[in-house]
Amino acid sequence: MGQNIDLSGMMIDNPLIPASGAFGYGMDYQDFFDVNEVGTFCTKGTTLHPHKGNPLPRIAEYSGGMLNCVGLENPGVETVVREYFPKLRNTYHKKVIANVCGFSVDDYIKTAEIFDREECVGLIELNISCPNVHAGGAAFGKDPSIASEILTEVKKVCRKPVYVKCTPQCPDLVLMCKTLEASGADGLVLLNTWLGMRLDIRTGKPILSNITGGVSGPGIFPLSLYKIYEVYKNVNIPIIGCGGISNGRDVIEMMSAGASAIEIGTELLTDPMALPRIKKELSELMDTYNITELSEIIGRAHK
Amino acid sequence: MTPHVLKHIISFKKLKVGFKTVRDTAKAMIFSREKWILAFLEYQKPCDETFAVRCKGIFFEIYEVIPLKNRQLEIICNNEIAPDVFCLTLGGILFNEEIHPGQFVNIHVPGKSLRRPISVSRIYGDRIDLIYKIVGEGTEILRNIKSGYLDVLLPCGNGFDLSAFQNEILIIGGGMGVAPLFALTSEAIKQCKKVTVIFGFRSPKDAILEEALMNLGVDYHFCFDSEGVNVVTMREQLGMSHMPFAACGPLPMLRALCSMKDADTVHERQNLINDDIYGQLSLEARMGCGFGACMGCSIETKQGMKRICKEGPVFNSKEILWDKI
């Protein structure tokens, strides 16, 4: 039984990838399970300079999951490669996906360039979809011309595959994805969180400090699934599916819709043992449904 | 990380050694009180009795880092002890080995997506008491669960550091902030420190833990907003305004405790933080994960960004940037 997946030359031995922002820099789950069980993982969204993020409260809840407005808190790319990566290598032996964020085109280029030189980075995930920052982030991800400009510039300085993580706030996602493919994207990550809000029942005021936040969790799964289904019909590059996956069944569905691999976020926060659990469920489901090679089910919904 | 003495060799106050098991090897980290990691050591398990760490010629205390885990804990009881305040007793493991005062547990409440972080107010043998107030949907569900098992993540965060206090400690709690301080009081008494407790509540009917404090035989003082006395004024009355303290409670209370005593208004107090007063403050926040992964509860401190769930919830009062929280 095979779960090997090829992400533009980066081979992973299973399709389960902790999503950016839910796994830090890989060191917060070591108490719970051997982190080498992941296919690979996405680092916390990293910017050129250290970024403090938004004030508290950054977290709210809804019946289908959660909302966050962390706002890209990170120590900056230099600290990550100089301090975090060497520590990470003590326990984690696979490659990582470096999630690159920025507030200007130049930020993206410089950050990606630094990550690209790191041996442990297998792939660059260009994050033009963070909903919680006031400059850059999702603002870039809604405009195909800016998005393709960033991608083109980043591709010039990177030898490693570059995937673009898109926002569901993009008015025409299919057009965006086709534009990115034409501009040289090696793959797509669909999707970042959905913009939403919660109000305090007593005061009637927003709970989150940033007023809005990114909605995630099992409640958005059907929405993400549909978007991936739609985009898959229109592009020929690999898609990493992301949005509300909480069990092995969701993984099979997402891959059937067209995802080559999947990212898990919120479920890891509520159940830190979710990754080994989903991995086991996936193996059992492959048995049940006689799936011998997982890669063969990618996009089977369309056949 | 939970510091836990594995083998006491020669105590050296400024430095601690962390001990972490990673598969079959173990790693030791030496860090100062400010948590700067000074050295890493790696050695094969099992470490023998004579294991010691030598760094620049000095031996250090060896601490074991208890891994954070999720466990199924049995609900022993879950009763209302004051209006809308419940005490949940959980059982299952030997908690004295696992939890230190000031640490918290993160409970999966059936039907809710996020866990609920709740501080531990009593640690005794194979049981812990958690005191919580009904504040929203999660606690509303929790109050009605009277038996069975709960999925609980523990131990979370870093607790109070009693070794930082000399012989005397002032323990100050406000509202539900008193919950973790009862565990601290018990531990401080066990360590033969002279303890004074000040607990403040909105009104006498909201008061909790009085009998428990009485049974400990500790010097305690209750004060009530309804009677015009709060913990800050009580501290002044007792002439203890400059004594090192440990506190938990609403942010304005914590801020006032760290301020010049003659500051009258909250606004003034913000600008008059008294750096001569040493306190350990336990903070709270809405949390995503409770174990440091999501950055949902980070605050800016004088030493940079820190996560309330991981580096906290207990902070040195001097590292807090009051205008940032």
XYZ file of N, CA and C in Angstrom, chain B residues 27 103 122 176 189 269 279 293 310 312 324:
33
model
N 17.872 14.502 26.262
C 18.589 15.748 26.058
C 18.487 16.571 27.329
N 0.197 25.904 37.053
C 0.003 25.288 35.735
C -1.491 25.070 35.515
N -6.268 22.552 43.318
C -5.843 21.666 44.392
C -5.269 20.398 43.770
N -12.085 34.798 40.258
C -11.711 33.416 39.943
C -10.195 33.215 39.963
N 3.161 26.382 52.079
C 3.132 25.942 53.477
C 3.953 24.661 53.636
N -2.149 54.725 37.541
C -1.395 53.520 37.899
C -0.655 52.947 36.694
N 6.752 40.686 41.741
C 5.580 39.834 41.800
C 5.616 38.784 40.703
N 1.430 26.041 19.954
C 1.549 25.888 18.511
C 0.937 27.036 17.719
N 2.452 28.829 27.024
C 3.674 28.039 27.025
C 4.753 28.643 27.931
N 4.183 31.320 29.747
C 3.371 31.677 30.904
C 2.705 30.440 31.434
N 0.935 47.195 26.605
C 0.768 46.284 25.460
C -0.262 45.191 25.748
